[in-house]
Amino acid sequence: MKNSLLSTTDVAALLKVNESTVKRWTEKGTLRCFKTHGGHRKYTRKDVAEFIERFGFEVDESAIRASAPQPGVTVSTDYAILTKNFALLAGVLKETLLRADEDGAYDFLRLLRSNRYTLPELYDQVVGVALRQIGAMWVERTVSIEQEHIATNCMLSALRLLQHDIPKKPLNNRTVICGCFEGEFHEVGITCVRNMLDAEGWTTYYLGPNLPVESFIQALERYTPDLVCVSATTPKVKTQFRKDCALLHAAAHRMGAALLVGGAATMQGGASKIAADFIPKSVAETLLWTEAHYRNGIA
Ligand code: B12
């Protein structure tokens, strides 16, 4: 499959120009390319053919004829990146996590970023799906509890490392506190939400998992945030969870803050009974909501 992609040398030879010229075109965005694990530029025949047509280059047509993927052919990771094959990419991440390969997971996320994957795409469609695949394997007993723990810790470390590399937007003078209520230990989702808002220029306070609602309220008073984000996956007692949300929602409003509650538990029936300003299903929805509500400084 890799052979259907062209290298910078191939494209330069085809167009009879220097490699540096081809690189310059890609930097300007005139010619689309993507980068491999090793940081090498690759070009699809389709993109090169379009480029040739647009700019009227005269070339040997047979050299760029598309070799379309054949059914049943194993698609390489590079090709999956190029075509945004999220299921496959999540599978690659899952395998990396199950090998307890923290550096590999970090490198993989970096690779996706260098190929212009957005943070919501990364979190919702790669990280979330990979962990759900691991959860399914745990249910099938093909993954043990300790493997699941190691994989999740690897994921959290890789997310933390990646966060250092993400260019941050200038501070927007907005503050958010993020965490999970007492008894809730699933923290990957809320970590993704925090990291996305941090990259968007928010000042973030990460309270972590397993925090009593009273401590959330204390944090509200201490940090006077504009937004509170809570994640819930397996609340032990649903009525208690709803009470905690109602308490926090009222306290947040008193302080002029909004409350978002997300996570798997909010996607089951009964979500309408949760007191919140919005119940996003994903990081992507959270980004849209915050952009709509905090534009021009309006909460
Ligand atoms: C990792 C994991 C754990 C780890 C968590 C470690 C950690 N540090 O986070 C550990 C081992 C501790 C754990 C424990 C348990 N787990 Co568990 N766990 C999982 C697993 C495999 C992945 C969860 C995850 O990280 N998902 C990925 C994240 C990114 O997804 P997410 O949280 O949904 O977040 C996304 C969105 O929802 C959204 N989002 C999330 N939160 C928020 C918040 C806001 C404000 C916004 C805007 C958006 C948002 O953005 C995220 C990105 O898209 C799932 C499998 C699965 N199907 O999910 C099981 C799973 C959730 N666990 C399950 C269970 C049963 C348990 C235990 C009860 C097991 C036990 N008997 O001890 C305990 C409960 C612990 C507790 N009290 O919290 C079940 C839950 C079934 C159910 N519905 O009741 C699952 C589904 C496994 C299964 N298939 O049975 N678990």
PDB file of N, CA and C and ligand atoms in Angstrom, residues 120 123-125 127-136 138-139 145 148-149 152-153 155-156 179 183-193 209 228-236 260-268 278-286, ligand 1:
ATOM      1  N   PRO A 120      -9.986  17.715  19.281  1.00  0.00           N
ATOM      2  CA  PRO A 120     -11.220  16.934  19.419  1.00  0.00           C
ATOM      3  C   PRO A 120     -11.172  15.619  18.622  1.00  0.00           C
ATOM      4  N   TYR A 123      -8.969  13.222  20.710  1.00  0.00           N
ATOM      5  CA  TYR A 123      -9.566  12.758  21.963  1.00  0.00           C
ATOM      6  C   TYR A 123     -10.825  11.919  21.732  1.00  0.00           C
ATOM      7  N   ASP A 124     -11.738  12.430  20.870  1.00  0.00           N
ATOM      8  CA  ASP A 124     -13.028  11.750  20.701  1.00  0.00           C
ATOM      9  C   ASP A 124     -12.896  10.488  19.851  1.00  0.00           C
ATOM     10  N   GLN A 125     -12.083  10.589  18.797  1.00  0.00           N
ATOM     11  CA  GLN A 125     -12.141   9.520  17.803  1.00  0.00           C
ATOM     12  C   GLN A 125     -10.968   8.557  17.852  1.00  0.00           C
ATOM     13  N   VAL A 127      -8.376   8.476  21.022  1.00  0.00           N
ATOM     14  CA  VAL A 127      -8.142   8.102  22.433  1.00  0.00           C
ATOM     15  C   VAL A 127      -9.379   7.392  23.014  1.00  0.00           C
ATOM     16  N   GLY A 128     -10.550   8.049  22.893  1.00  0.00           N
ATOM     17  CA  GLY A 128     -11.787   7.488  23.457  1.00  0.00           C
ATOM     18  C   GLY A 128     -12.085   6.112  22.876  1.00  0.00           C
ATOM     19  N   VAL A 129     -11.952   5.987  21.550  1.00  0.00           N
ATOM     20  CA  VAL A 129     -12.287   4.713  20.898  1.00  0.00           C
ATOM     21  C   VAL A 129     -11.295   3.618  21.319  1.00  0.00           C
ATOM     22  N   ALA A 130     -10.006   3.983  21.403  1.00  0.00           N
ATOM     23  CA  ALA A 130      -8.987   2.987  21.801  1.00  0.00           C
ATOM     24  C   ALA A 130      -9.305   2.448  23.196  1.00  0.00           C
ATOM     25  N   LEU A 131      -9.661   3.345  24.119  1.00  0.00           N
ATOM     26  CA  LEU A 131      -9.936   2.884  25.492  1.00  0.00           C
ATOM     27  C   LEU A 131     -11.226   2.077  25.563  1.00  0.00           C
ATOM     28  N   ARG A 132     -12.197   2.460  24.752  1.00  0.00           N
ATOM     29  CA  ARG A 132     -13.436   1.660  24.735  1.00  0.00           C
ATOM     30  C   ARG A 132     -13.157   0.276  24.158  1.00  0.00           C
ATOM     31  N   GLN A 133     -12.243   0.197  23.178  1.00  0.00           N
ATOM     32  CA  GLN A 133     -11.866  -1.128  22.629  1.00  0.00           C
ATOM     33  C   GLN A 133     -11.205  -1.972  23.725  1.00  0.00           C
ATOM     34  N   ILE A 134     -10.381  -1.324  24.541  1.00  0.00           N
ATOM     35  CA  ILE A 134      -9.720  -2.049  25.640  1.00  0.00           C
ATOM     36  C   ILE A 134     -10.774  -2.504  26.648  1.00  0.00           C
ATOM     37  N   GLY A 135     -11.762  -1.627  26.924  1.00  0.00           N
ATOM     38  CA  GLY A 135     -12.864  -1.991  27.825  1.00  0.00           C
ATOM     39  C   GLY A 135     -13.611  -3.212  27.308  1.00  0.00           C
ATOM     40  N   ALA A 136     -13.836  -3.241  25.989  1.00  0.00           N
ATOM     41  CA  ALA A 136     -14.560  -4.381  25.400  1.00  0.00           C
ATOM     42  C   ALA A 136     -13.736  -5.665  25.552  1.00  0.00           C
ATOM     43  N   TRP A 138     -11.675  -6.251  27.925  1.00  0.00           N
ATOM     44  CA  TRP A 138     -11.732  -6.619  29.342  1.00  0.00           C
ATOM     45  C   TRP A 138     -13.020  -7.420  29.611  1.00  0.00           C
ATOM     46  N   VAL A 139     -14.123  -6.976  29.000  1.00  0.00           N
ATOM     47  CA  VAL A 139     -15.407  -7.686  29.158  1.00  0.00           C
ATOM     48  C   VAL A 139     -15.289  -9.098  28.577  1.00  0.00           C
ATOM     49  N   ILE A 145      -7.374  -7.132  34.270  1.00  0.00           N
ATOM     50  CA  ILE A 145      -7.567  -5.837  34.937  1.00  0.00           C
ATOM     51  C   ILE A 145      -6.254  -5.071  34.999  1.00  0.00           C
ATOM     52  N   GLU A 148      -5.401  -3.469  31.782  1.00  0.00           N
ATOM     53  CA  GLU A 148      -6.259  -2.300  31.549  1.00  0.00           C
ATOM     54  C   GLU A 148      -5.727  -1.093  32.349  1.00  0.00           C
ATOM     55  N   HIS A 149      -5.308  -1.358  33.596  1.00  0.00           N
ATOM     56  CA  HIS A 149      -4.761  -0.275  34.420  1.00  0.00           C
ATOM     57  C   HIS A 149      -3.501   0.293  33.779  1.00  0.00           C
ATOM     58  N   THR A 152      -4.304   2.365  30.708  1.00  0.00           N
ATOM     59  CA  THR A 152      -4.890   3.684  31.002  1.00  0.00           C
ATOM     60  C   THR A 152      -3.814   4.634  31.520  1.00  0.00           C
ATOM     61  N   ASN A 153      -2.935   4.124  32.372  1.00  0.00           N
ATOM     62  CA  ASN A 153      -1.866   4.992  32.890  1.00  0.00           C
ATOM     63  C   ASN A 153      -0.934   5.452  31.776  1.00  0.00           C
ATOM     64  N   MET A 155      -1.846   5.886  28.750  1.00  0.00           N
ATOM     65  CA  MET A 155      -2.617   6.894  27.995  1.00  0.00           C
ATOM     66  C   MET A 155      -2.525   8.247  28.684  1.00  0.00           C
ATOM     67  N   LEU A 156      -2.707   8.232  30.005  1.00  0.00           N
ATOM     68  CA  LEU A 156      -2.665   9.498  30.747  1.00  0.00           C
ATOM     69  C   LEU A 156      -1.288  10.148  30.637  1.00  0.00           C
ATOM     70  N   GLY A 179     -13.017  18.224  37.030  1.00  0.00           N
ATOM     71  CA  GLY A 179     -12.803  17.079  37.925  1.00  0.00           C
ATOM     72  C   GLY A 179     -13.946  16.096  37.895  1.00  0.00           C
ATOM     73  N   GLY A 183     -15.850   9.033  44.371  1.00  0.00           N
ATOM     74  CA  GLY A 183     -16.197   7.676  43.936  1.00  0.00           C
ATOM     75  C   GLY A 183     -16.011   7.464  42.447  1.00  0.00           C
ATOM     76  N   GLU A 184     -15.693   8.539  41.721  1.00  0.00           N
ATOM     77  CA  GLU A 184     -15.498   8.407  40.274  1.00  0.00           C
ATOM     78  C   GLU A 184     -14.008   8.430  39.960  1.00  0.00           C
ATOM     79  N   PHE A 185     -13.516   7.299  39.388  1.00  0.00           N
ATOM     80  CA  PHE A 185     -12.069   7.193  39.127  1.00  0.00           C
ATOM     81  C   PHE A 185     -11.714   7.286  37.641  1.00  0.00           C
ATOM     82  N   HIS A 186     -12.736   7.330  36.792  1.00  0.00           N
ATOM     83  CA  HIS A 186     -12.453   7.415  35.343  1.00  0.00           C
ATOM     84  C   HIS A 186     -12.087   8.864  35.008  1.00  0.00           C
ATOM     85  N   GLU A 187     -10.827   9.090  34.704  1.00  0.00           N
ATOM     86  CA  GLU A 187     -10.387  10.488  34.538  1.00  0.00           C
ATOM     87  C   GLU A 187      -9.821  10.815  33.160  1.00  0.00           C
ATOM     88  N   VAL A 188      -9.847   9.860  32.227  1.00  0.00           N
ATOM     89  CA  VAL A 188      -9.258  10.178  30.915  1.00  0.00           C
ATOM     90  C   VAL A 188     -10.109  11.224  30.184  1.00  0.00           C
ATOM     91  N   GLY A 189     -11.427  11.058  30.252  1.00  0.00           N
ATOM     92  CA  GLY A 189     -12.328  11.994  29.565  1.00  0.00           C
ATOM     93  C   GLY A 189     -12.133  13.421  30.051  1.00  0.00           C
ATOM     94  N   ILE A 190     -12.116  13.609  31.358  1.00  0.00           N
ATOM     95  CA  ILE A 190     -12.004  14.977  31.900  1.00  0.00           C
ATOM     96  C   ILE A 190     -10.589  15.547  31.642  1.00  0.00           C
ATOM     97  N   THR A 191      -9.595  14.659  31.579  1.00  0.00           N
ATOM     98  CA  THR A 191      -8.243  15.106  31.226  1.00  0.00           C
ATOM     99  C   THR A 191      -8.248  15.675  29.798  1.00  0.00           C
ATOM    100  N   CYS A 192      -8.958  14.983  28.908  1.00  0.00           N
ATOM    101  CA  CYS A 192      -9.040  15.462  27.512  1.00  0.00           C
ATOM    102  C   CYS A 192      -9.720  16.832  27.460  1.00  0.00           C
ATOM    103  N   VAL A 193     -10.813  16.977  28.218  1.00  0.00           N
ATOM    104  CA  VAL A 193     -11.547  18.250  28.227  1.00  0.00           C
ATOM    105  C   VAL A 193     -10.630  19.366  28.740  1.00  0.00           C
ATOM    106  N   PRO A 209      -9.810  13.063  39.832  1.00  0.00           N
ATOM    107  CA  PRO A 209     -10.974  12.218  40.125  1.00  0.00           C
ATOM    108  C   PRO A 209     -11.293  12.228  41.620  1.00  0.00           C
ATOM    109  N   VAL A 228     -17.278  25.268  35.102  1.00  0.00           N
ATOM    110  CA  VAL A 228     -16.931  24.062  35.869  1.00  0.00           C
ATOM    111  C   VAL A 228     -17.262  22.874  34.973  1.00  0.00           C
ATOM    112  N   CYS A 229     -16.319  21.937  34.825  1.00  0.00           N
ATOM    113  CA  CYS A 229     -16.558  20.735  34.013  1.00  0.00           C
ATOM    114  C   CYS A 229     -16.442  19.500  34.896  1.00  0.00           C
ATOM    115  N   VAL A 230     -17.470  18.675  34.858  1.00  0.00           N
ATOM    116  CA  VAL A 230     -17.477  17.447  35.662  1.00  0.00           C
ATOM    117  C   VAL A 230     -17.679  16.264  34.731  1.00  0.00           C
ATOM    118  N   SER A 231     -16.933  15.196  34.980  1.00  0.00           N
ATOM    119  CA  SER A 231     -17.106  13.988  34.177  1.00  0.00           C
ATOM    120  C   SER A 231     -17.611  12.852  35.046  1.00  0.00           C
ATOM    121  N   ALA A 232     -18.574  12.089  34.516  1.00  0.00           N
ATOM    122  CA  ALA A 232     -19.133  10.955  35.271  1.00  0.00           C
ATOM    123  C   ALA A 232     -19.251   9.744  34.367  1.00  0.00           C
ATOM    124  N   THR A 233     -18.689   8.631  34.836  1.00  0.00           N
ATOM    125  CA  THR A 233     -18.771   7.392  34.052  1.00  0.00           C
ATOM    126  C   THR A 233     -19.600   6.349  34.803  1.00  0.00           C
ATOM    127  N   THR A 234     -19.223   6.098  36.063  1.00  0.00           N
ATOM    128  CA  THR A 234     -19.929   5.062  36.832  1.00  0.00           C
ATOM    129  C   THR A 234     -20.348   5.591  38.208  1.00  0.00           C
ATOM    130  N   PRO A 235     -21.245   6.579  38.261  1.00  0.00           N
ATOM    131  CA  PRO A 235     -21.655   7.033  39.598  1.00  0.00           C
ATOM    132  C   PRO A 235     -22.352   5.884  40.329  1.00  0.00           C
ATOM    133  N   LYS A 236     -21.928   5.639  41.571  1.00  0.00           N
ATOM    134  CA  LYS A 236     -22.453   4.488  42.316  1.00  0.00           C
ATOM    135  C   LYS A 236     -23.958   4.612  42.528  1.00  0.00           C
ATOM    136  N   LEU A 260     -20.797  22.307  33.044  1.00  0.00           N
ATOM    137  CA  LEU A 260     -20.936  21.285  32.000  1.00  0.00           C
ATOM    138  C   LEU A 260     -20.702  19.932  32.643  1.00  0.00           C
ATOM    139  N   VAL A 261     -21.585  19.001  32.363  1.00  0.00           N
ATOM    140  CA  VAL A 261     -21.400  17.642  32.887  1.00  0.00           C
ATOM    141  C   VAL A 261     -21.335  16.702  31.683  1.00  0.00           C
ATOM    142  N   GLY A 262     -20.289  15.882  31.628  1.00  0.00           N
ATOM    143  CA  GLY A 262     -20.132  14.959  30.503  1.00  0.00           C
ATOM    144  C   GLY A 262     -19.700  13.597  30.976  1.00  0.00           C
ATOM    145  N   GLY A 263     -19.431  12.703  30.014  1.00  0.00           N
ATOM    146  CA  GLY A 263     -18.998  11.345  30.357  1.00  0.00           C
ATOM    147  C   GLY A 263     -20.075  10.325  30.061  1.00  0.00           C
ATOM    148  N   ALA A 264     -19.673   9.066  30.063  1.00  0.00           N
ATOM    149  CA  ALA A 264     -20.565   7.973  29.646  1.00  0.00           C
ATOM    150  C   ALA A 264     -21.879   7.953  30.429  1.00  0.00           C
ATOM    151  N   ALA A 265     -21.826   8.293  31.728  1.00  0.00           N
ATOM    152  CA  ALA A 265     -23.043   8.220  32.549  1.00  0.00           C
ATOM    153  C   ALA A 265     -24.113   9.206  32.087  1.00  0.00           C
ATOM    154  N   THR A 266     -23.698  10.252  31.404  1.00  0.00           N
ATOM    155  CA  THR A 266     -24.669  11.266  30.968  1.00  0.00           C
ATOM    156  C   THR A 266     -25.291  10.883  29.631  1.00  0.00           C
ATOM    157  N   MET A 267     -24.785   9.822  29.050  1.00  0.00           N
ATOM    158  CA  MET A 267     -25.293   9.445  27.725  1.00  0.00           C
ATOM    159  C   MET A 267     -26.368   8.373  27.825  1.00  0.00           C
ATOM    160  N   GLN A 268     -26.556   7.873  29.035  1.00  0.00           N
ATOM    161  CA  GLN A 268     -27.628   6.890  29.213  1.00  0.00           C
ATOM    162  C   GLN A 268     -28.925   7.647  29.487  1.00  0.00           C
ATOM    163  N   PHE A 278     -25.100  22.545  30.126  1.00  0.00           N
ATOM    164  CA  PHE A 278     -25.013  21.785  28.869  1.00  0.00           C
ATOM    165  C   PHE A 278     -24.420  20.424  29.197  1.00  0.00           C
ATOM    166  N   ILE A 279     -24.857  19.414  28.417  1.00  0.00           N
ATOM    167  CA  ILE A 279     -24.316  18.058  28.618  1.00  0.00           C
ATOM    168  C   ILE A 279     -23.682  17.630  27.290  1.00  0.00           C
ATOM    169  N   PRO A 280     -22.399  17.970  27.103  1.00  0.00           N
ATOM    170  CA  PRO A 280     -21.769  17.650  25.818  1.00  0.00           C
ATOM    171  C   PRO A 280     -21.486  16.154  25.706  1.00  0.00           C
ATOM    172  N   LYS A 281     -21.584  15.664  24.483  1.00  0.00           N
ATOM    173  CA  LYS A 281     -21.300  14.243  24.265  1.00  0.00           C
ATOM    174  C   LYS A 281     -19.826  14.017  23.924  1.00  0.00           C
ATOM    175  N   SER A 282     -19.129  15.102  23.669  1.00  0.00           N
ATOM    176  CA  SER A 282     -17.747  14.937  23.197  1.00  0.00           C
ATOM    177  C   SER A 282     -16.948  16.205  23.470  1.00  0.00           C
ATOM    178  N   VAL A 283     -15.650  16.089  23.252  1.00  0.00           N
ATOM    179  CA  VAL A 283     -14.774  17.264  23.353  1.00  0.00           C
ATOM    180  C   VAL A 283     -15.125  18.244  22.224  1.00  0.00           C
ATOM    181  N   ALA A 284     -15.468  17.687  21.066  1.00  0.00           N
ATOM    182  CA  ALA A 284     -15.823  18.545  19.924  1.00  0.00           C
ATOM    183  C   ALA A 284     -17.029  19.413  20.273  1.00  0.00           C
ATOM    184  N   GLU A 285     -18.049  18.812  20.884  1.00  0.00           N
ATOM    185  CA  GLU A 285     -19.245  19.580  21.272  1.00  0.00           C
ATOM    186  C   GLU A 285     -18.899  20.615  22.342  1.00  0.00           C
ATOM    187  N   THR A 286     -17.986  20.259  23.238  1.00  0.00           N
ATOM    188  CA  THR A 286     -17.580  21.194  24.296  1.00  0.00           C
ATOM    189  C   THR A 286     -16.917  22.416  23.684  1.00  0.00           C
TER     190      THR A 286
HETATM  191  C1  B12 B   1      -9.971   2.852  31.996  1.00  0.00           C
HETATM  192  C2  B12 B   1     -11.205   2.305  32.668  1.00  0.00           C
HETATM  193  C3  B12 B   1     -11.165   2.181  34.056  1.00  0.00           C
HETATM  194  C4  B12 B   1      -9.991   2.646  34.900  1.00  0.00           C
HETATM  195  C5  B12 B   1      -9.997   4.184  35.012  1.00  0.00           C
HETATM  196  C6  B12 B   1      -8.620   4.727  35.366  1.00  0.00           C
HETATM  197  C7  B12 B   1      -8.466   6.172  35.143  1.00  0.00           C
HETATM  198  N1  B12 B   1      -7.388   6.689  35.724  1.00  0.00           N
HETATM  199  O1  B12 B   1      -9.224   6.858  34.487  1.00  0.00           O
HETATM  200  C8  B12 B   1     -10.257   1.898  36.247  1.00  0.00           C
HETATM  201  C9  B12 B   1      -9.468   0.637  36.218  1.00  0.00           C
HETATM  202  C10 B12 B   1      -9.958   2.663  37.526  1.00  0.00           C
HETATM  203  C11 B12 B   1     -11.736   1.556  36.106  1.00  0.00           C
HETATM  204  C12 B12 B   1     -12.511   1.196  37.181  1.00  0.00           C
HETATM  205  C13 B12 B   1     -13.822   0.780  37.085  1.00  0.00           C
HETATM  206  N2  B12 B   1     -14.512   0.590  35.961  1.00  0.00           N
HETATM  207 CO1  B12 B   1     -13.887   1.161  34.232  1.00  0.00          CO
HETATM  208  N3  B12 B   1     -13.384   1.435  32.506  1.00  0.00           N
HETATM  209  C14 B12 B   1     -12.338   1.937  31.899  1.00  0.00           C
HETATM  210  C15 B12 B   1     -12.454   1.933  30.392  1.00  0.00           C
HETATM  211  C16 B12 B   1     -11.668   0.781  29.829  1.00  0.00           C
HETATM  212  C17 B12 B   1     -12.037   3.205  29.693  1.00  0.00           C
HETATM  213  C18 B12 B   1     -12.674   4.506  30.228  1.00  0.00           C
HETATM  214  C19 B12 B   1     -12.109   5.654  29.475  1.00  0.00           C
HETATM  215  O2  B12 B   1     -11.096   6.206  29.858  1.00  0.00           O
HETATM  216  N4  B12 B   1     -12.699   5.969  28.322  1.00  0.00           N
HETATM  217  C20 B12 B   1     -12.151   6.971  27.391  1.00  0.00           C
HETATM  218  C21 B12 B   1     -12.656   8.369  27.680  1.00  0.00           C
HETATM  219  C22 B12 B   1     -11.905   9.372  26.809  1.00  0.00           C
HETATM  220  O3  B12 B   1     -14.023   8.358  27.325  1.00  0.00           O
HETATM  221  P1  B12 B   1     -15.103   9.164  28.152  1.00  0.00           P
HETATM  222  O4  B12 B   1     -14.798   9.168  29.584  1.00  0.00           O
HETATM  223  O5  B12 B   1     -16.448   8.731  27.708  1.00  0.00           O
HETATM  224  O6  B12 B   1     -14.861  10.658  27.669  1.00  0.00           O
HETATM  225  C23 B12 B   1     -15.213  11.142  26.402  1.00  0.00           C
HETATM  226  C24 B12 B   1     -16.595  11.792  26.348  1.00  0.00           C
HETATM  227  O7  B12 B   1     -17.517  11.150  27.186  1.00  0.00           O
HETATM  228  C25 B12 B   1     -16.337  13.229  26.713  1.00  0.00           C
HETATM  229  N5  B12 B   1     -16.352  13.570  28.122  1.00  0.00           N
HETATM  230  C26 B12 B   1     -16.077  12.835  29.177  1.00  0.00           C
HETATM  231  N6  B12 B   1     -16.212  13.511  30.300  1.00  0.00           N
HETATM  232  C27 B12 B   1     -16.586  14.740  29.979  1.00  0.00           C
HETATM  233  C28 B12 B   1     -16.850  15.837  30.802  1.00  0.00           C
HETATM  234  C29 B12 B   1     -17.213  17.003  30.224  1.00  0.00           C
HETATM  235  C30 B12 B   1     -17.511  18.187  31.083  1.00  0.00           C
HETATM  236  C31 B12 B   1     -17.300  17.079  28.842  1.00  0.00           C
HETATM  237  C32 B12 B   1     -17.632  18.345  28.241  1.00  0.00           C
HETATM  238  C33 B12 B   1     -17.050  15.969  28.023  1.00  0.00           C
HETATM  239  C34 B12 B   1     -16.689  14.792  28.605  1.00  0.00           C
HETATM  240  O8  B12 B   1     -15.038  13.476  26.196  1.00  0.00           O
HETATM  241  C35 B12 B   1     -14.242  12.275  26.155  1.00  0.00           C
HETATM  242  C36 B12 B   1     -13.559  12.186  24.803  1.00  0.00           C
HETATM  243  O9  B12 B   1     -14.468  11.870  23.799  1.00  0.00           O
HETATM  244  C37 B12 B   1     -14.005   1.772  30.216  1.00  0.00           C
HETATM  245  C38 B12 B   1     -14.412   1.132  28.894  1.00  0.00           C
HETATM  246  C39 B12 B   1     -15.393   2.008  28.147  1.00  0.00           C
HETATM  247  N7  B12 B   1     -16.263   1.398  27.372  1.00  0.00           N
HETATM  248  O10 B12 B   1     -15.382   3.212  28.282  1.00  0.00           O
HETATM  249  C40 B12 B   1     -14.364   0.971  31.476  1.00  0.00           C
HETATM  250  C41 B12 B   1     -15.769   1.103  32.093  1.00  0.00           C
HETATM  251  C42 B12 B   1     -16.238   2.536  32.013  1.00  0.00           C
HETATM  252  N8  B12 B   1     -15.569   0.717  33.471  1.00  0.00           N
HETATM  253  C43 B12 B   1     -16.529   0.018  33.916  1.00  0.00           C
HETATM  254  C44 B12 B   1     -16.608  -0.474  35.247  1.00  0.00           C
HETATM  255  C45 B12 B   1     -17.781  -1.401  35.556  1.00  0.00           C
HETATM  256  C46 B12 B   1     -15.640  -0.140  36.208  1.00  0.00           C
HETATM  257  C47 B12 B   1     -15.623  -0.546  37.676  1.00  0.00           C
HETATM  258  C48 B12 B   1     -16.976  -0.513  38.391  1.00  0.00           C
HETATM  259  C49 B12 B   1     -14.984  -1.939  37.704  1.00  0.00           C
HETATM  260  C50 B12 B   1     -14.902  -2.559  39.098  1.00  0.00           C
HETATM  261  N9  B12 B   1     -15.729  -3.565  39.276  1.00  0.00           N
HETATM  262  O11 B12 B   1     -14.151  -2.138  39.908  1.00  0.00           O
HETATM  263  C51 B12 B   1     -14.627   0.443  38.295  1.00  0.00           C
HETATM  264  C52 B12 B   1     -15.321   1.700  38.855  1.00  0.00           C
HETATM  265  C53 B12 B   1     -14.322   2.708  39.322  1.00  0.00           C
HETATM  266  C54 B12 B   1     -14.972   3.972  39.782  1.00  0.00           C
HETATM  267  N10 B12 B   1     -15.615   3.941  40.926  1.00  0.00           N
HETATM  268  O12 B12 B   1     -14.872   4.982  39.108  1.00  0.00           O
HETATM  269  C55 B12 B   1     -17.619  -0.191  32.885  1.00  0.00           C
HETATM  270  C56 B12 B   1     -18.845   0.686  33.142  1.00  0.00           C
HETATM  271  C57 B12 B   1     -20.141  -0.023  32.824  1.00  0.00           C
HETATM  272  C58 B12 B   1     -21.284   0.853  33.299  1.00  0.00           C
HETATM  273  N11 B12 B   1     -21.819   1.631  32.410  1.00  0.00           N
HETATM  274  O13 B12 B   1     -21.613   0.812  34.439  1.00  0.00           O
HETATM  275  C59 B12 B   1     -16.847   0.090  31.553  1.00  0.00           C
HETATM  276  C60 B12 B   1     -17.731   0.635  30.408  1.00  0.00           C
HETATM  277  C61 B12 B   1     -16.178  -1.247  31.158  1.00  0.00           C
HETATM  278  C62 B12 B   1     -17.197  -2.252  30.647  1.00  0.00           C
HETATM  279  N12 B12 B   1     -17.270  -2.432  29.360  1.00  0.00           N
HETATM  280  O14 B12 B   1     -17.900  -2.865  31.396  1.00  0.00           O
HETATM  281  N13 B12 B   1     -12.143   1.622  34.858  1.00  0.00           N
END
